[in-house]
Short mmCIF file of C-alpha atoms in Angstrom, two decimals:
data_model
loop_
_atom_site.label_atom_id
_atom_site.label_comp_id
_atom_site.label_asym_id
_atom_site.label_seq_id
_atom_site.Cartn_x
_atom_site.Cartn_y
_atom_site.Cartn_z
CA MET A 1403 -6.48 -2.83 62.20
CA SER A 1404 -3.56 -5.18 61.82
CA GLY A 1405 0.03 -4.76 60.80
CA GLY A 1406 2.68 -6.61 58.81
CA ASN A 1407 5.50 -5.90 56.41
CA VAL A 1408 4.99 -5.15 52.74
CA ARG A 1409 7.51 -6.24 50.14
CA TRP A 1410 7.66 -6.92 46.43
CA GLY A 1411 7.95 -10.48 45.19
CA ARG A 1412 8.25 -12.09 41.82
CA GLN A 1413 4.45 -12.13 41.51
CA GLY A 1414 3.81 -8.57 42.62
CA ILE A 1415 3.03 -7.05 45.99
CA VAL A 1416 2.83 -9.65 48.73
CA GLU A 1417 2.48 -9.40 52.49
CA ARG A 1418 4.65 -11.21 54.97
CA HIS A 1419 2.39 -13.13 57.33
CA THR A 1420 3.02 -13.63 61.01
CA ARG A 1421 2.44 -16.99 62.66
CA PRO A 1422 -1.18 -17.25 63.83
CA VAL A 1423 -2.30 -18.03 67.34
CA CYS A 1424 -4.98 -20.71 67.48
CA ARG A 1425 -7.98 -19.93 69.67
CA GLY A 1426 -10.37 -22.46 71.09
CA ALA A 1427 -9.78 -26.04 72.16
CA ALA A 1428 -6.58 -27.79 71.15
CA ILE A 1429 -6.99 -29.99 68.08
CA ARG A 1430 -5.12 -33.28 68.13
CA PRO A 1431 -4.19 -35.12 64.91
CA ARG A 1432 -6.68 -37.92 64.19
CA THR A 1433 -5.56 -41.43 63.38
CA ASP A 1434 -9.03 -42.96 63.00
CA PRO A 1435 -12.46 -41.67 62.01
CA PRO A 1436 -14.60 -40.13 64.76
CA ALA A 1437 -17.39 -42.25 66.19
CA VAL A 1438 -19.67 -39.24 66.52
CA VAL A 1439 -19.77 -35.90 64.70
CA VAL A 1440 -21.60 -33.03 66.36
CA GLN A 1441 -22.26 -30.08 64.07
CA VAL A 1442 -22.89 -26.78 65.82
CA ILE A 1443 -22.47 -24.55 62.74
CA GLY A 1444 -26.09 -24.06 61.79
CA PRO A 1445 -28.66 -26.05 63.78
CA LEU A 1446 -27.41 -28.74 66.14
CA THR A 1447 -26.89 -31.90 64.06
CA VAL A 1448 -25.56 -35.30 65.08
CA VAL A 1449 -23.97 -37.69 62.60
CA LEU A 1450 -23.49 -41.34 63.60
CA ALA A 1451 -21.75 -43.79 61.25
CA GLY A 1452 -22.07 -41.25 58.46
CA GLN A 1453 -25.82 -40.84 58.90
CA VAL A 1454 -27.59 -37.73 60.17
CA ARG A 1455 -29.83 -38.64 63.08
CA PRO A 1456 -33.20 -36.91 63.46
CA PRO A 1457 -33.32 -34.64 66.52
CA ALA A 1458 -35.94 -36.80 68.22
CA GLU A 1459 -33.56 -39.79 68.05
CA VAL A 1460 -30.75 -37.83 69.64
CA GLY A 1461 -32.75 -36.88 72.72
CA SER A 1462 -35.27 -34.58 74.29
CA ARG A 1463 -34.98 -30.81 73.98
CA LYS A 1464 -33.13 -30.73 77.31
CA GLY A 1465 -30.83 -33.54 76.21
CA ARG A 1466 -29.99 -31.77 72.94
CA THR A 1467 -29.34 -28.52 74.81
CA LEU A 1468 -26.95 -30.34 77.14
CA LEU A 1469 -25.17 -31.86 74.14
CA ALA A 1470 -24.95 -28.45 72.45
CA LEU A 1471 -23.41 -26.90 75.56
CA LEU A 1472 -20.81 -29.66 75.84
CA ALA A 1473 -20.04 -29.26 72.13
CA VAL A 1474 -19.33 -25.53 72.25
CA GLU A 1475 -17.23 -26.13 75.39
CA ARG A 1476 -15.26 -28.85 73.57
CA GLY A 1477 -12.45 -30.26 75.71
CA CYS A 1478 -13.63 -28.52 78.91
CA VAL A 1479 -15.42 -30.03 81.88
CA VAL A 1480 -18.76 -28.28 82.39
CA GLY A 1481 -19.87 -28.28 86.00
CA VAL A 1482 -23.28 -29.58 87.00
CA ASP A 1483 -24.34 -26.17 88.30
CA ARG A 1484 -23.75 -24.60 84.89
CA LEU A 1485 -25.45 -27.48 83.12
CA VAL A 1486 -28.52 -26.97 85.26
CA ASP A 1487 -28.52 -23.19 84.67
CA VAL A 1488 -28.43 -23.68 80.89
CA VAL A 1489 -30.67 -26.71 80.48
CA TRP A 1490 -33.34 -25.96 83.07
CA GLU A 1491 -32.95 -22.14 82.99
CA ASP A 1492 -35.00 -20.64 85.84
CA ARG A 1493 -36.74 -23.88 86.85
CA PRO A 1494 -33.99 -26.11 88.28
CA PRO A 1495 -34.87 -29.69 89.26
CA ARG A 1496 -35.04 -30.73 92.91
CA ARG A 1497 -32.15 -33.15 92.43
CA PRO A 1498 -29.79 -31.40 89.99
CA GLU A 1499 -27.00 -33.99 89.96
CA ALA A 1500 -29.39 -36.89 89.44
CA SER A 1501 -31.33 -35.06 86.72
CA ALA A 1502 -28.14 -34.15 84.86
CA ALA A 1503 -26.89 -37.73 85.19
CA THR A 1504 -30.16 -39.02 83.72
CA LEU A 1505 -29.81 -36.79 80.64
CA VAL A 1506 -26.18 -37.86 80.21
CA SER A 1507 -27.14 -41.52 80.51
CA ARG A 1508 -29.73 -41.11 77.75
CA LEU A 1509 -27.19 -39.39 75.50
CA ARG A 1510 -24.72 -42.21 76.10
CA GLY A 1511 -27.39 -44.69 75.12
CA VAL A 1512 -27.66 -43.01 71.72
CA LEU A 1513 -24.12 -41.79 71.06
CA GLY A 1514 -22.10 -44.49 72.81
CA GLN A 1515 -20.91 -45.07 76.34
CA PHE A 1516 -17.80 -42.91 76.02
CA ALA A 1517 -19.33 -40.05 74.03
CA VAL A 1518 -19.86 -38.13 77.27
CA VAL A 1519 -17.39 -38.61 80.12
CA GLY A 1520 -17.41 -37.35 83.69
CA GLY A 1521 -19.58 -37.57 86.75
CA ARG A 1522 -20.64 -35.53 89.76
CA SER A 1523 -17.97 -32.87 89.23
CA GLY A 1524 -19.11 -32.23 85.66
CA TYR A 1525 -19.12 -33.61 82.13
CA ARG A 1526 -17.32 -33.17 78.81
CA LEU A 1527 -17.42 -34.80 75.40
CA GLY A 1528 -15.26 -37.84 74.83
CA GLU A 1529 -12.08 -37.77 72.76
CA ARG A 1530 -13.64 -39.45 69.71
CA VAL A 1531 -16.48 -36.98 69.41
CA GLN A 1532 -15.71 -34.52 66.62
CA VAL A 1533 -17.17 -31.00 66.74
CA ASP A 1534 -17.25 -29.23 63.39
CA LEU A 1535 -16.41 -25.78 64.79
CA TYR A 1536 -13.10 -27.04 66.17
CA GLU A 1537 -12.30 -29.02 63.06
CA VAL A 1538 -12.56 -25.68 61.26
CA VAL A 1539 -9.97 -24.30 63.71
CA ARG A 1540 -7.62 -27.06 62.56
CA LEU A 1541 -8.17 -26.20 58.89
CA VAL A 1542 -7.73 -22.45 59.35
CA THR A 1543 -4.60 -22.93 61.45
CA ARG A 1544 -3.12 -25.28 58.87
CA SER A 1545 -3.78 -22.73 56.13
CA GLU A 1546 -2.28 -19.87 58.13
CA ALA A 1547 0.79 -21.95 58.92
CA ALA A 1548 1.31 -22.72 55.22
CA LEU A 1549 1.02 -19.03 54.36
CA ALA A 1550 3.48 -18.17 57.13
CA VAL A 1551 6.17 -20.33 55.48
CA GLY A 1552 5.40 -19.09 51.96
CA ASP A 1553 3.45 -22.12 50.74
CA PRO A 1554 0.16 -20.69 49.42
CA ALA A 1555 -0.53 -23.75 47.24
CA HIS A 1556 -1.06 -25.82 50.39
CA ALA A 1557 -2.93 -23.02 52.15
CA LEU A 1558 -5.79 -22.53 49.70
CA GLN A 1559 -7.65 -25.84 49.94
CA PRO A 1560 -7.96 -26.04 53.75
CA ALA A 1561 -8.96 -22.36 53.92
CA ARG A 1562 -11.68 -22.86 51.30
CA SER A 1563 -12.93 -25.99 53.08
CA ALA A 1564 -13.07 -24.08 56.36
CA LEU A 1565 -14.95 -21.18 54.80
CA ARG A 1566 -17.51 -23.51 53.20
CA SER A 1567 -18.18 -25.10 56.58
CA LEU A 1568 -18.42 -21.76 58.36
CA GLN A 1569 -20.91 -20.46 55.81
CA ARG A 1570 -23.48 -23.14 56.69
CA GLY A 1571 -24.94 -20.72 59.20
CA LEU A 1572 -24.56 -19.20 62.63
CA VAL A 1573 -23.55 -21.37 65.55
CA LEU A 1574 -26.54 -23.20 67.01
CA SER A 1575 -29.04 -21.27 64.93
CA ASP A 1576 -31.82 -23.39 66.47
CA GLN A 1577 -31.02 -22.25 70.02
CA GLY A 1578 -32.31 -18.69 69.64
CA CYS A 1579 -30.93 -15.95 71.89
CA ALA A 1580 -28.93 -18.27 74.13
CA ASP A 1581 -26.40 -16.24 76.12
CA TRP A 1582 -24.28 -19.33 76.75
CA ALA A 1583 -23.80 -19.77 72.97
CA GLU A 1584 -22.61 -16.19 72.35
CA PRO A 1585 -18.88 -16.85 72.92
CA ALA A 1586 -18.98 -19.65 70.34
CA ARG A 1587 -20.90 -17.43 67.93
CA ALA A 1588 -18.32 -14.67 68.34
CA PHE A 1589 -15.55 -17.22 67.78
CA HIS A 1590 -17.35 -18.35 64.62
CA GLY A 1591 -17.26 -14.76 63.35
CA GLU A 1592 -13.54 -14.51 64.08
CA LEU A 1593 -12.91 -17.80 62.26
CA CYS A 1594 -14.86 -16.50 59.25
CA ARG A 1595 -12.62 -13.44 59.17
CA ARG A 1596 -9.44 -15.53 59.39
CA ALA A 1597 -10.65 -17.98 56.76
CA ARG A 1598 -11.52 -15.18 54.31
CA HIS A 1599 -8.10 -13.63 54.82
CA ALA A 1600 -6.41 -16.98 54.22
CA VAL A 1601 -8.45 -17.70 51.08
CA ALA A 1602 -7.83 -14.25 49.62
CA GLY A 1603 -4.12 -14.28 50.42
CA ALA A 1604 -3.50 -17.78 49.11
CA ALA A 1605 -5.65 -17.29 46.01
CA CYS A 1606 -3.82 -14.10 45.08
CA ALA A 1607 -0.44 -15.76 45.57
CA VAL A 1608 -1.29 -18.71 43.31
CA GLY A 1609 -2.81 -16.50 40.61
CA ASP A 1610 -6.54 -16.98 41.21
CA VAL A 1611 -7.11 -13.23 41.41
CA ARG A 1612 -10.87 -13.38 40.86
CA LEU A 1613 -11.30 -15.58 43.91
CA ALA A 1614 -8.97 -13.29 45.86
CA GLN A 1615 -10.94 -10.22 44.84
CA SER A 1616 -14.37 -11.67 45.64
CA THR A 1617 -13.27 -13.09 49.00
CA ALA A 1618 -11.55 -9.89 50.13
CA MET A 1619 -14.60 -7.86 49.09
CA SER A 1620 -16.84 -10.22 51.07
CA ALA A 1621 -14.68 -9.65 54.14
CA LEU A 1622 -15.05 -5.88 53.74
CA VAL A 1623 -18.82 -6.18 53.38
CA VAL A 1624 -18.91 -7.92 56.76
CA ASP A 1625 -16.48 -5.44 58.33
CA PRO A 1626 -15.76 -2.25 56.35
CA LEU A 1627 -12.91 -1.46 58.77
CA ASP A 1628 -11.09 -4.77 58.21
CA GLU A 1629 -7.71 -3.36 57.23
CA THR A 1630 -6.16 -6.73 56.40
CA ALA A 1631 -9.01 -7.37 53.96
CA CYS A 1632 -8.44 -3.95 52.41
CA ARG A 1633 -4.77 -4.76 51.77
CA LEU A 1634 -5.70 -8.15 50.36
CA LEU A 1635 -8.19 -6.50 48.00
CA MET A 1636 -5.66 -3.89 46.92
CA ARG A 1637 -3.11 -6.59 46.25
CA ALA A 1638 -5.59 -8.69 44.29
CA HIS A 1639 -6.58 -5.73 42.11
CA ALA A 1640 -2.92 -4.92 41.47
CA ARG A 1641 -2.18 -8.55 40.61
CA ALA A 1642 -5.12 -8.52 38.18
CA GLY A 1643 -3.59 -5.55 36.38
CA GLU A 1644 -6.18 -3.14 37.80
CA PRO A 1645 -4.18 -0.67 39.90
CA ALA A 1646 -6.86 2.02 39.62
CA ARG A 1647 -9.32 -0.27 41.44
CA ALA A 1648 -6.68 -0.90 44.10
CA LEU A 1649 -6.22 2.82 44.64
CA ARG A 1650 -9.99 3.37 44.83
CA ALA A 1651 -10.29 0.58 47.40
CA TYR A 1652 -7.62 2.27 49.51
CA GLU A 1653 -9.29 5.67 49.29
CA LYS A 1654 -12.71 4.26 50.23
CA PHE A 1655 -11.19 2.47 53.21
CA ARG A 1656 -9.20 5.56 54.27
CA GLN A 1657 -12.37 7.67 54.25
CA SER A 1658 -14.34 5.07 56.24
CA LEU A 1659 -11.56 4.83 58.80
CA ALA A 1660 -11.36 8.60 59.18
CA ALA A 1661 -15.14 8.97 59.49
CA ASP A 1662 -15.65 6.14 61.99
CA LEU A 1663 -12.48 6.19 64.08
CA GLY A 1664 -10.75 9.44 63.21
CA VAL A 1665 -7.47 7.72 62.34
CA ASP A 1666 -5.38 7.01 59.26
CA PRO A 1667 -4.61 3.57 57.81
CA ALA A 1668 -1.68 1.72 59.34
CA SER A 1669 1.79 2.36 57.92
CA VAL A 1670 1.83 -1.04 56.18
CA THR A 1671 -1.35 -0.12 54.29
CA ARG A 1672 0.02 3.28 53.33
CA GLU A 1673 3.23 1.63 52.11
CA LEU A 1674 1.23 -0.74 49.96
CA HIS A 1675 -0.73 2.20 48.54
CA LEU A 1676 2.52 4.01 47.71
CA ALA A 1677 4.01 0.88 46.13
CA ILE A 1678 0.99 0.52 43.84
CA LEU A 1679 1.21 4.20 42.90
CA ARG A 1680 4.90 3.86 42.01
CA SER A 1681 4.39 0.65 40.08
#
């Protein structure tokens, strides 16, 4: 459950947003196009010069696994020991450093000399390698920042772009039950939640209530106890001139919360409910 302050604006009930905290690797502004794009949302995909490269051209299965690990750890140096644990699993090579260096050398031959940087202490992706998951972070953060300063018109497009990218699939869907990918998959789920909130909030504020309604409902399908999504749905229904639907959404959420957690909605949600009743 999350909090906030409810107030009335010229366009109905709105919620004052707090400034978001960006999770994941820091995203620097780009001044030139990336040399390499690594997509980890869905199956691992590599784009060079605007063209998708077949997996066999990128590298062996071990080479692609190494690339996938570096991609989800964007901006961090991954030590050789961890590389070996992930890539070779329970059958490590006799010369781990040399074997890892060989895979890295082959990736550099395909992606460019500076696509992977590092040496015996570990490796990371180069600065000009773009990873789609962290580009989504940039879009979601930009949208949240625009909402925080009351500029929903500039929040909607980046949030929708982020959500479209996130909906391509789970992170590294071709890697199966890989424990090392679970943090990135959990982060993907959190980004989906934030993107849906941003889309619903911005859409409602600019008058696209149908988009706000459908997006907030989608968020509640994923997580029926998502209290922010409940408020967004209530607000969208009220903005659409359907207060009865807003009140039903509140009651359904209140019952779910009581049944699952034994608690009441947060005060901000109750205030919104009361405001809709009075209006």
